[in-house]
CSV table of C-alpha atoms and ligand atoms in Angstrom, one decimal:
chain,number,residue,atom,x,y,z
E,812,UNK,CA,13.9,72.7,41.3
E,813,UNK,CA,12.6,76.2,42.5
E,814,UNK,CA,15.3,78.7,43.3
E,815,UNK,CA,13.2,79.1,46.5
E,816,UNK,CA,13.2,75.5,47.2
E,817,UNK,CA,17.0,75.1,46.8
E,818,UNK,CA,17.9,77.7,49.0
E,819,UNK,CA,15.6,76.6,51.7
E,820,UNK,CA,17.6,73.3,51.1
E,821,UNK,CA,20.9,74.7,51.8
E,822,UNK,CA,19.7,77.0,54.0
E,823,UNK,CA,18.4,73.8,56.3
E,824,UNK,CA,21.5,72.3,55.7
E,825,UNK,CA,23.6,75.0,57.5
E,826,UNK,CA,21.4,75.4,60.2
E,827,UNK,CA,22.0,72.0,60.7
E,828,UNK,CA,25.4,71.3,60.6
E,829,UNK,CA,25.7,74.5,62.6
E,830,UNK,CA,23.5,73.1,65.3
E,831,UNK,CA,25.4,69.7,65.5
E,832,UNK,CA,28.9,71.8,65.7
E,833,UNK,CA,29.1,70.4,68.9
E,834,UNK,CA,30.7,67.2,70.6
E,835,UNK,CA,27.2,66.9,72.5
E,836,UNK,CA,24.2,67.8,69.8
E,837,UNK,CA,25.9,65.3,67.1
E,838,UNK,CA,26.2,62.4,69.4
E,839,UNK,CA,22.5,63.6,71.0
E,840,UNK,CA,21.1,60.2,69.4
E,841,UNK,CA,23.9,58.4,70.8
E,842,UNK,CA,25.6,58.9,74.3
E,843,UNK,CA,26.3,61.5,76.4
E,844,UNK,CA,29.5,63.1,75.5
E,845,UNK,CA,31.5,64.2,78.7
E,846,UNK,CA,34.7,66.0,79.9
E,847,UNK,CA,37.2,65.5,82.6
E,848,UNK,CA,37.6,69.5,84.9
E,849,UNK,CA,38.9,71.0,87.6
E,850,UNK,CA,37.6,73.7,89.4
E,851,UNK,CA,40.0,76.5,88.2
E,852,UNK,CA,38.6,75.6,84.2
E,853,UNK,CA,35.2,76.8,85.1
E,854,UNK,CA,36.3,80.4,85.1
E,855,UNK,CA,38.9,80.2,82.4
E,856,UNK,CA,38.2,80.4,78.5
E,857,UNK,CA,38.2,76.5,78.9
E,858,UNK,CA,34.7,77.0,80.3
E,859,UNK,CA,33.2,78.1,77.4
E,860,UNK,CA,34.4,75.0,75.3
E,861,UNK,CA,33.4,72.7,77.9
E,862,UNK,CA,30.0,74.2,78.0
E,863,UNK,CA,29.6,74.4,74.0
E,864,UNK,CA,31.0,70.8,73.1
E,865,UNK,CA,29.7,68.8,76.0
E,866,UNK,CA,26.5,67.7,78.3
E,867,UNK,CA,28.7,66.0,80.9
E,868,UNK,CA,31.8,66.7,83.4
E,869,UNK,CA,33.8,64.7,86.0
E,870,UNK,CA,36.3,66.0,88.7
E,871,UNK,CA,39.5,64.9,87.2
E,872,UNK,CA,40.8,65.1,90.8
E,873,UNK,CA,38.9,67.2,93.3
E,874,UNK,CA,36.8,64.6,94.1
E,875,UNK,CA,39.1,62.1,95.0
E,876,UNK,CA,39.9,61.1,98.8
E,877,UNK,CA,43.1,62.8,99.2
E,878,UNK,CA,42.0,66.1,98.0
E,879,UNK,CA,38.4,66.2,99.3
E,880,UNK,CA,39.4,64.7,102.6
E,881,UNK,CA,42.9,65.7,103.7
E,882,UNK,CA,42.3,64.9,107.2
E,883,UNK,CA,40.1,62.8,109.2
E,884,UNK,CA,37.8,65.6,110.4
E,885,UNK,CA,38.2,68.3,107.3
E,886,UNK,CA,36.4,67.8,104.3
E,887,UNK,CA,37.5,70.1,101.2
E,888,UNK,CA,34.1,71.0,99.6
E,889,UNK,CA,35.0,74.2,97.7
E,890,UNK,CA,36.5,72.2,94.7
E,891,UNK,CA,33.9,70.1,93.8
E,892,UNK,CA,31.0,72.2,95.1
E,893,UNK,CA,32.2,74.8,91.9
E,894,UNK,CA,31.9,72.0,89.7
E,895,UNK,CA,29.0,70.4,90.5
E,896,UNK,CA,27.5,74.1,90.6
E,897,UNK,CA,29.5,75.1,87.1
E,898,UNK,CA,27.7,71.8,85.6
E,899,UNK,CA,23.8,72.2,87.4
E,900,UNK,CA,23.8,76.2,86.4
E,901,UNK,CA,25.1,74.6,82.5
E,902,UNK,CA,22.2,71.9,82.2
E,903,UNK,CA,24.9,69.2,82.5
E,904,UNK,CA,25.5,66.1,83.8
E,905,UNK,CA,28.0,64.8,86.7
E,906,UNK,CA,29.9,61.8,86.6
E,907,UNK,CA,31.5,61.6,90.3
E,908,UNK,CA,35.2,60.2,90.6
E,909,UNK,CA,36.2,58.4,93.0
E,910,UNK,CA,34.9,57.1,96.1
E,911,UNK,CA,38.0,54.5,96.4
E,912,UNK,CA,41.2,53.9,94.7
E,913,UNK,CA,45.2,53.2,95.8
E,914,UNK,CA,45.9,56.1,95.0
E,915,UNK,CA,46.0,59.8,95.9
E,916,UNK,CA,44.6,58.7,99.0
E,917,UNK,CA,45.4,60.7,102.6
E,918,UNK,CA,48.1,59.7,104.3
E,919,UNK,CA,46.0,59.3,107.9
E,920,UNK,CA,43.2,57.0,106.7
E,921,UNK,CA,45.3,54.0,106.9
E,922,UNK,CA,47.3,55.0,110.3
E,923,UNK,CA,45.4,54.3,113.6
E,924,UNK,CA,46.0,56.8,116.7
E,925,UNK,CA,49.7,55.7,117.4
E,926,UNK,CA,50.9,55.9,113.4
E,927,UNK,CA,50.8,52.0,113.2
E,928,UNK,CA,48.7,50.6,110.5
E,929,UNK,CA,45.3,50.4,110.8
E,930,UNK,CA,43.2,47.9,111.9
E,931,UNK,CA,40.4,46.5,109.5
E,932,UNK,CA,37.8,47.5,111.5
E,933,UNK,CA,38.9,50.7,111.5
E,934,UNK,CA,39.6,51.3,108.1
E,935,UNK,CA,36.2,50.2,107.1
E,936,UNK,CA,34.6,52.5,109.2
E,937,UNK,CA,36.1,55.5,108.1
E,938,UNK,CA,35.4,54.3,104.7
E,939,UNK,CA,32.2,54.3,104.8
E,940,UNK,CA,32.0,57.8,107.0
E,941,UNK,CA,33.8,58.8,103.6
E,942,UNK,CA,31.7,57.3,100.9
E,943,UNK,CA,28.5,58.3,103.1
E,944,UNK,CA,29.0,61.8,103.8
E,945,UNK,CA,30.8,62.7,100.1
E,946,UNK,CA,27.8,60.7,98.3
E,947,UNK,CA,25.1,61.9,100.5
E,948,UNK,CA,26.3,65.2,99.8
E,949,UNK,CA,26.0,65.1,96.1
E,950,UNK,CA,22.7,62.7,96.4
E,951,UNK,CA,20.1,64.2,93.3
E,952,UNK,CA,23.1,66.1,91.6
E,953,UNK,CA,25.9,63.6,91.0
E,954,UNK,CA,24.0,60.8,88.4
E,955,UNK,CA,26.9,58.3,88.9
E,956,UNK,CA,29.8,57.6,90.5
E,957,UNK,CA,33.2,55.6,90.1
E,958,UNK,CA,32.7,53.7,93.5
E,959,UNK,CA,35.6,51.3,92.9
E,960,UNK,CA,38.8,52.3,90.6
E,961,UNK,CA,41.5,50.1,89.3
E,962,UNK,CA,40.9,47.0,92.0
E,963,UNK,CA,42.4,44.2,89.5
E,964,UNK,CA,45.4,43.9,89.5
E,965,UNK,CA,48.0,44.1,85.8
E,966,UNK,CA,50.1,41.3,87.1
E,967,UNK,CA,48.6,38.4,85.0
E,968,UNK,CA,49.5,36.3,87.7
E,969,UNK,CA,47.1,38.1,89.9
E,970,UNK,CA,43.6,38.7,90.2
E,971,UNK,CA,43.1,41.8,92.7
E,972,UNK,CA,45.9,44.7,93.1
E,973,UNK,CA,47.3,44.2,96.1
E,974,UNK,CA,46.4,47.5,97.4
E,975,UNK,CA,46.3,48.5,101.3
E,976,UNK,CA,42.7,48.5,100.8
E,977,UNK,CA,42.9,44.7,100.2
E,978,UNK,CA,46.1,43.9,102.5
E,979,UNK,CA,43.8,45.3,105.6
E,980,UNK,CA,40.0,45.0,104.2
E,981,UNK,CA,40.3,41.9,102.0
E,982,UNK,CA,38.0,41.4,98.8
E,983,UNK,CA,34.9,42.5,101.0
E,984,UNK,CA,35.8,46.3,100.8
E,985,UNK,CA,34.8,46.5,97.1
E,986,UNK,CA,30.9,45.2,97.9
E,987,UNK,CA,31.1,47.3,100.8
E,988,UNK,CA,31.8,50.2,98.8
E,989,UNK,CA,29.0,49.8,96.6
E,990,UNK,CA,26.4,48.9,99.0
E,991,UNK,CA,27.6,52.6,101.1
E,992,UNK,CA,27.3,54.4,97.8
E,993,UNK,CA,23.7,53.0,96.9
E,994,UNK,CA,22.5,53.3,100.6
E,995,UNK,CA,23.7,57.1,100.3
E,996,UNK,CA,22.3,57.5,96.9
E,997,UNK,CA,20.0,54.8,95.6
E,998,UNK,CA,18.9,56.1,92.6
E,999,UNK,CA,23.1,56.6,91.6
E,1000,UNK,CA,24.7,54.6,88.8
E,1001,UNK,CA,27.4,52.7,90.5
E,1002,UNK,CA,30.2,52.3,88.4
E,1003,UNK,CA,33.2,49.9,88.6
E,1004,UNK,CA,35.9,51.4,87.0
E,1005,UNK,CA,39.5,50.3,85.3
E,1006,UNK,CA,42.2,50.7,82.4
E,1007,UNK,CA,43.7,48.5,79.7
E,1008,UNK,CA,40.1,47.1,79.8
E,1009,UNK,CA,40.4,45.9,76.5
E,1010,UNK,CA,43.9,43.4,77.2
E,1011,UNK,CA,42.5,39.9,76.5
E,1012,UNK,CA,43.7,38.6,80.2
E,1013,UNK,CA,42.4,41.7,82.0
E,1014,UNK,CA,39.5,42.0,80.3
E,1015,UNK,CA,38.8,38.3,81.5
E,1016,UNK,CA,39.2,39.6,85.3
E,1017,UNK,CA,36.7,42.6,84.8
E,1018,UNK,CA,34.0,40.3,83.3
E,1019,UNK,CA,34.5,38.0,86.5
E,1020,UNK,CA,34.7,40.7,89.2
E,1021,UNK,CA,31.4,42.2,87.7
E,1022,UNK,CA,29.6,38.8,87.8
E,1023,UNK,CA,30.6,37.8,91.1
E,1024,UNK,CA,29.5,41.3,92.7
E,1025,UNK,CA,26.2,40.9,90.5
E,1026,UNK,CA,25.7,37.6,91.5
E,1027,UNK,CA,26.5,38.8,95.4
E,1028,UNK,CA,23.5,41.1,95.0
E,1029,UNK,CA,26.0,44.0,94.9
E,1030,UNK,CA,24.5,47.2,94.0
E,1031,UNK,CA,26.9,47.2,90.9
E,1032,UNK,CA,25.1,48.8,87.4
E,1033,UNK,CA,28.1,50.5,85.9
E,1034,UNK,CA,31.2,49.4,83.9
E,1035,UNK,CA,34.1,51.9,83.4
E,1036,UNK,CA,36.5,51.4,80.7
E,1037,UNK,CA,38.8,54.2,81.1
E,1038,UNK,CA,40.2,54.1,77.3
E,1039,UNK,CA,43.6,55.7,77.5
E,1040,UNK,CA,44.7,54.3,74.6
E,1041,UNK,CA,47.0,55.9,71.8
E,1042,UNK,CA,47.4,56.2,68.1
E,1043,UNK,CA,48.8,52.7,67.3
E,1044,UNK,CA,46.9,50.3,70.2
E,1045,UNK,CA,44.3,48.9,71.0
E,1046,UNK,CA,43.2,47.7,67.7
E,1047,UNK,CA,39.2,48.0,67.0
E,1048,UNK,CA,39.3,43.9,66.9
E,1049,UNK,CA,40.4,44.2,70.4
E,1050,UNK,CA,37.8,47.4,71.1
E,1051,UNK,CA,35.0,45.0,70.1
E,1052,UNK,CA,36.1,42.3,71.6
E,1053,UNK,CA,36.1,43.7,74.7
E,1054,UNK,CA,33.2,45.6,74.2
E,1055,UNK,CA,31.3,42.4,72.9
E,1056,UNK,CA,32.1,40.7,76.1
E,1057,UNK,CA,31.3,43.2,78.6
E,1058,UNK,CA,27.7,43.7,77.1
E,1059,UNK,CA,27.1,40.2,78.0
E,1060,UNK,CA,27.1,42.0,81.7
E,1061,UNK,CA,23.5,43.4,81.3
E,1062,UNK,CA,25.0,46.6,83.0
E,1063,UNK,CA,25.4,50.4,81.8
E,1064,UNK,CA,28.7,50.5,79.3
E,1065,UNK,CA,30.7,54.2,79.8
E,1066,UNK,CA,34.1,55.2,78.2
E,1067,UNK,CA,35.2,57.1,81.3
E,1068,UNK,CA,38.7,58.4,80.7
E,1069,UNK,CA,39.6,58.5,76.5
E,1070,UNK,CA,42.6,60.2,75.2
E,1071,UNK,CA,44.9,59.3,72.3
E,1072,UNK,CA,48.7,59.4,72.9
E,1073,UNK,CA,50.5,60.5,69.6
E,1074,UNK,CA,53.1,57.9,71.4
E,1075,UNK,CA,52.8,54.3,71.7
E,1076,UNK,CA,52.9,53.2,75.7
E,1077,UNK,CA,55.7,52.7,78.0
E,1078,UNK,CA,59.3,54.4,78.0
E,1079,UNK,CA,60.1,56.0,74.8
E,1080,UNK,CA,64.0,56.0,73.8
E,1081,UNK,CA,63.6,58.3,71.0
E,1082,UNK,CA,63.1,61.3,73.2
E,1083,UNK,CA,66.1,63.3,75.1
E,1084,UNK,CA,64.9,65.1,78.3
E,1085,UNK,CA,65.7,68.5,77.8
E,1086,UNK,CA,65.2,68.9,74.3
E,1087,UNK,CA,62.3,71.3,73.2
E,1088,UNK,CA,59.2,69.9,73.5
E,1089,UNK,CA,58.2,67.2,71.4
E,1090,UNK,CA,55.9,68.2,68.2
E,1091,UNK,CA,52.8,67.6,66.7
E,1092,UNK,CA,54.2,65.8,63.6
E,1093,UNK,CA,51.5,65.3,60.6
E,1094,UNK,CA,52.4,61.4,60.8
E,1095,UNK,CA,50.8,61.4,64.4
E,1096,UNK,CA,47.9,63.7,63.1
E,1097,UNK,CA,47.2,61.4,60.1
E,1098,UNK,CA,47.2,58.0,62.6
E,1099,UNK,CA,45.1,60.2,65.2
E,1100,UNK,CA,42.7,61.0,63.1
E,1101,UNK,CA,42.1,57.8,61.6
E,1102,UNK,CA,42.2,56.2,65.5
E,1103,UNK,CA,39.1,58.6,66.3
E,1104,UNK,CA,37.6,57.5,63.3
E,1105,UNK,CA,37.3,53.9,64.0
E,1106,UNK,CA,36.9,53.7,67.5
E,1107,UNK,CA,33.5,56.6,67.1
E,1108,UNK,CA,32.5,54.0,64.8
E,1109,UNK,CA,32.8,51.4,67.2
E,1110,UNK,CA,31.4,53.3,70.0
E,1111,UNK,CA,28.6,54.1,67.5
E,1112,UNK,CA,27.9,50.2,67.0
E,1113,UNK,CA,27.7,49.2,71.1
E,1114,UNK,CA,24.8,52.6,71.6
E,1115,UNK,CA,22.8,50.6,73.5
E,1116,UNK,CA,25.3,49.3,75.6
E,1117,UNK,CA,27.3,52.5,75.7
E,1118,UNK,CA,25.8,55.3,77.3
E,1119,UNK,CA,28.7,57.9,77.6
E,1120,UNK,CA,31.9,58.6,76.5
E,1121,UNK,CA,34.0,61.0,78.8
E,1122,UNK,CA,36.9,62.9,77.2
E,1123,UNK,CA,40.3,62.6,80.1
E,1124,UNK,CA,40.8,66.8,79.8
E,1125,UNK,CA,39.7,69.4,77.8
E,1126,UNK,CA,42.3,70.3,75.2
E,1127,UNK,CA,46.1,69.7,74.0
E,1128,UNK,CA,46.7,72.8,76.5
E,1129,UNK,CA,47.3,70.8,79.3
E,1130,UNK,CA,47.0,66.6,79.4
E,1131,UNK,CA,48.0,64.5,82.3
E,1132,UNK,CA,50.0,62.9,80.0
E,1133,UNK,CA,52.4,65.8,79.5
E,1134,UNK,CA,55.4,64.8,80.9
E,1135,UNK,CA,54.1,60.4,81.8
E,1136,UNK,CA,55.3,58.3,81.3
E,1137,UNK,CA,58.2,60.0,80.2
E,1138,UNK,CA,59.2,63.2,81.9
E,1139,UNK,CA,59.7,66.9,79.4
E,1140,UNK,CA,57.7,65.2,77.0
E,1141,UNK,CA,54.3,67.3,75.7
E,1142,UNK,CA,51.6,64.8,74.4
E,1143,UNK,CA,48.7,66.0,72.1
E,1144,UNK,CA,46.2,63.4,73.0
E,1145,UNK,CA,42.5,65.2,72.6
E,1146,UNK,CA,40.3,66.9,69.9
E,1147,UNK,CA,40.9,70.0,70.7
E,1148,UNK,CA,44.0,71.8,70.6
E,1149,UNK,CA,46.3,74.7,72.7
E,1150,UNK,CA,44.4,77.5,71.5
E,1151,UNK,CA,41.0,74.9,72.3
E,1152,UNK,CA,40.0,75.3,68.6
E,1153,UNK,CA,39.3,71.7,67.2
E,1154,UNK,CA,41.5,69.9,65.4
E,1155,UNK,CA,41.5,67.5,62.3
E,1156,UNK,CA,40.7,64.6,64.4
E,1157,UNK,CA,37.4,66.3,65.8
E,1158,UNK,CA,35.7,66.5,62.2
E,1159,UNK,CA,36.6,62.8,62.1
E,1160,UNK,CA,34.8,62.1,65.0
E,1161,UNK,CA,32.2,64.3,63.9
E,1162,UNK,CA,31.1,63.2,60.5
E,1163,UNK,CA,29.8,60.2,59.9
E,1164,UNK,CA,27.1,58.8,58.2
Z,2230,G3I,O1,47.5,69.5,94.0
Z,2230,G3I,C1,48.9,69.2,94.2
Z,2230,G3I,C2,49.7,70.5,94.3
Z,2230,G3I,O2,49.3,71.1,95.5
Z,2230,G3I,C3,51.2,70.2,94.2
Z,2230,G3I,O3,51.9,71.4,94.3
Z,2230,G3I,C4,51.5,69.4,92.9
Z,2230,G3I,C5,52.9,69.1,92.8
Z,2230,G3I,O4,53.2,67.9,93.5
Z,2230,G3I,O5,50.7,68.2,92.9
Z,2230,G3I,C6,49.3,68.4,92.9
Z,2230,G3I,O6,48.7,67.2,92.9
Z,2230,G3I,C7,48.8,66.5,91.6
Z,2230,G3I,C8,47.3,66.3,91.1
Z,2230,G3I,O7,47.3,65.5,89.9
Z,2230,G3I,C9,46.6,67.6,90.9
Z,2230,G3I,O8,47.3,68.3,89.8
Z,2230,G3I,C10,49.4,65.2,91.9
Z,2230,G3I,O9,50.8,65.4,92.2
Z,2230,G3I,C11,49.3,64.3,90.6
Z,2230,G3I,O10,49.8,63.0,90.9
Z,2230,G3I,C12,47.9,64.2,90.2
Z,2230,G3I,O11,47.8,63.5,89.0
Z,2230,G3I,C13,46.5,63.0,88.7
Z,2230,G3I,C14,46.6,61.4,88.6
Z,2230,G3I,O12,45.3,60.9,88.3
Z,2230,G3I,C15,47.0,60.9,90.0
Z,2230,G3I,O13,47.3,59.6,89.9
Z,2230,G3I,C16,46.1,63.5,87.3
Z,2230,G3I,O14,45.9,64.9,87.3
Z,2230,G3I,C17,44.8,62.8,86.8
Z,2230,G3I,O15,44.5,63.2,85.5
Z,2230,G3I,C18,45.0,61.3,86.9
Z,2230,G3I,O16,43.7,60.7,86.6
Z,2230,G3I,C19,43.7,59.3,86.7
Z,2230,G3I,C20,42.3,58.9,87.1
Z,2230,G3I,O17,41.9,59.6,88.3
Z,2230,G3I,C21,42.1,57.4,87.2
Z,2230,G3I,N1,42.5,56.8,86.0
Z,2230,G3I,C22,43.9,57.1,85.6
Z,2230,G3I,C23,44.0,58.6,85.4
Z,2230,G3I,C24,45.4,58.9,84.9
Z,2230,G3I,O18,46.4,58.6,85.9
C-alpha cells in the first residue's frame, strides 16, 4: 500500500474515533443518549460534560410537583426554565419528569380549606390545573414527559400502590393524567414510568396497566423502565425478557433512570456508618464494567424498540445513591467519575462492534 494511502487510513481512523468520543455521536445510529440535571449543573464544569457526551437532559427534580409548585397559587419556574433554556441553546433534547407521583409532592394539594383531606373532586381539579399549566408551558420544547411515575404497586399481592392519589382519585387519575398532558401538548410522548421493571411479577403488572390504558383509548405512547440496577442484578436473561415482553406493547421503549450500584440492593451489613467512605475497589470496577458491557449490548439488540437511554446523574461526584439505602455510604454508579473524566466502564460501553 502507498505510504500516502496508509496515512490517510489512519488519519480517518482518528478522526473518527475522535468524533464518536462522545456518549451521543457513538450511539447516533442508535438511541438518544440522555442525562439526569439540575439547574445549578448548567453553570458548573458539569455542563461542559453534559453538553459534550449527551443529546438529551431531564430535571432530576425541578420539575417535580413539590418543587415546581410549592403552593397552590406559586409556581417555581426559574429551575426548570434554566434547563429547558441550558438544553434548547445546546441543540438538546428534554425529557420532562414528572407530572404525578407519591412522592415529593406539596403538602397543600391533598388538604382542602379546613386542613381535612381532600375531596376527589377537588384533588382532580387541581391536578389537572397542574399538569395543564406545567405542560402547556413547556408545549414545543419538552419532547416527552413522565405523566405517571411508579403507580404499581411492589407488594406482589397488589396491583396499584396505594398512594393518596388512588385512596382519593381511584384508578381513573392515571387516564386522567394522560389525557391532560396530551390535550396540553398533543404532539408530546407520554410516558408511563416505573422501577424493578424487569422483576418477572412486576413486569407482568406494567405489561397489563399499558394494555388496559391502550385499550381505554388513553393517550399512552411511552414506556419508562427506570434501570437502577447494580453490578450483580438484573441478569441480561431477565433484561430481555422484560424487554422482549414490553415490545409486544407497540409503544416507544426508553431507559429513563440507569445507574449501576457497585453494591447489591437493600441494607448492606458489611458497612459501619461512620467509617471513611466506602472505595471504589477494582472487584466492583471489573463487575461494572462487564454489567455495562452486556446490558449496551442488549440495549443495542431492542434499537427499534428503544429509543433512549437516560443516565440517573452525571458523574461519580454526586449520585442519589450516596448515602441510600444505606446512610455514610458513597456509591460509584455512572461512567464518569469525581473529576467527570470517564472511567473504564465508559470505553466498555463505547466500543463495540
Ligand atoms: O431541595 C431540598 C433542600 O431545600 C433541603 O435542604 C434538602 C435537605 O432536606 O432536601 C432537598 O430536597 C431533596 C431533593 O432530592 C433535592 O436535592 C429531597 O430531600 C430528596 O428526597 C430528593 O431526593 C430525590 C428523590 O428522587 C426523591 O425521592 C433525588 O434527588 C432524585 O434523584 C430521586 O429521583 C427519583 C426519580 O425522580 C424517580 N425514580 C426514582 C429516583 C430515585 O429515587
Amino acid at each position: 500500500m502507498r505510504p500516502g494511502y496508509f496515512l490517510l487510513i489512519v488519519l480517518l481512523l482518528s478522526l473518527q474515533s475522535g468524533f464518536s468520543q462522545s456518549l451521543s455521536n457513538r450511539y447516533s445510529e442508535f438511541f438518544t443518549i440522555g442525562v439526569a440535571i439540575t439547574p445549578r449543573s448548567t453553570t458548573t464544569d458539569e455542563a461542559k460534560l453534559i453538553v459534550s457526551q449527551f443529546n438529551s437532559v431531564t430535571a432530576e427534580n425541578a420539575m417535580k410537583m413539590g418543587p415546581v409548585h410549592p403552593q397552590e397559587d406559586q409556581y417555581n419556574w426559574a429551575g426548570p426554565d434554566s434547563i429547558v433554556a441550558f438544553a434548547q441553546s445546546s441543540g438538546m433534547k428534554v425529557r420532562g419528569h414528572t407530572l404525578v407521583w407519591h412522592n415529593q409532592t406539596p403538602a397543600w394539594i391533598f388538604k382542602d380549606a379546613n386542613g381535612q383531606e381532600v375531596n376527589k373532586e377537588i384533588l382532580l381539579k387541581r391536578l389537572k390545573e397542574h399538569i395543564t399549566t406545567v405542560v402547556t408551558r413547556y408545549r414545543g420544547k419538552i419532547y416527552a414527559w413522565d405523566v405517571v411515575n411508579e403507580a404499581i404497586s411492589d407488594n406482589p399481592n397488589e396491583y396499584l400502590r396505594n398512594s393518596n392519589w388512588l385512596k382519593i382519585c381511584g384508578p381513573e387519575y392515571i387516564n386522567l393524567a394522560f389525557q391532560w398532558a396530551h390535550d396540553a401538548d398533543p404532539d408530546a410522548i407520554l410516558f408511563y414510568n416505573d422501577y424493578n421493571e424487569t422483576d418477572p411479577v412486576k413486569r407482568e403488572k406494567i405489561y397489563r396497566l399499558i394494555s388496559e390504558l391502550k385499550s381505554q383509548g388513553v393517550p399512552v405512547s411511552g414506556l419508562g423502565l427506570q434501570a437502577h440496577w447494580n453490578i450483580y442484578h438484573p441478569s441480561a436473561a431477565q433484561i430481555d425478557s422484560a424487554l422482549q415482553l414490553y415490545s409486544k406493547l407497540n409503544v416507544n421503549l426508553q431507559v429513563t433512570e440507569l445507574d449501576l450500584s457497585v453494591y447489591p440492593s437493600g441494607p448492606d451489613s458489611t458497612f459501619k456508618p461512620g467509617t471513611i467512605p466506602a472505595e471504589f475497589t477494582p472487584q466492583q470496577e471489573q463487575k461494572q464494567i462487564e454489567k455495562y458491557r452486556e446490558i449496551f449490548a442488549i440495549f443495542r439488540k431492542y434499537k427499534k424498540q428503544i429509543t433512549s437511554i437516560t443516565f440517573w446523574n452525571i458523574s461519580d461526584r454526586r449520585s442519589w445513591l450516596d448515602n441510600f439505602p444505606v446512610r455514610g455510604r458513597k456509591n460509584y454508579p455512572l461512567l464518569f467519575d469525581k473529576d467527570l473524566k470517564p472511567k473504564r466502564a465508559f470505553d466498555a460501553v463505547m466500543n463495540f462492534q
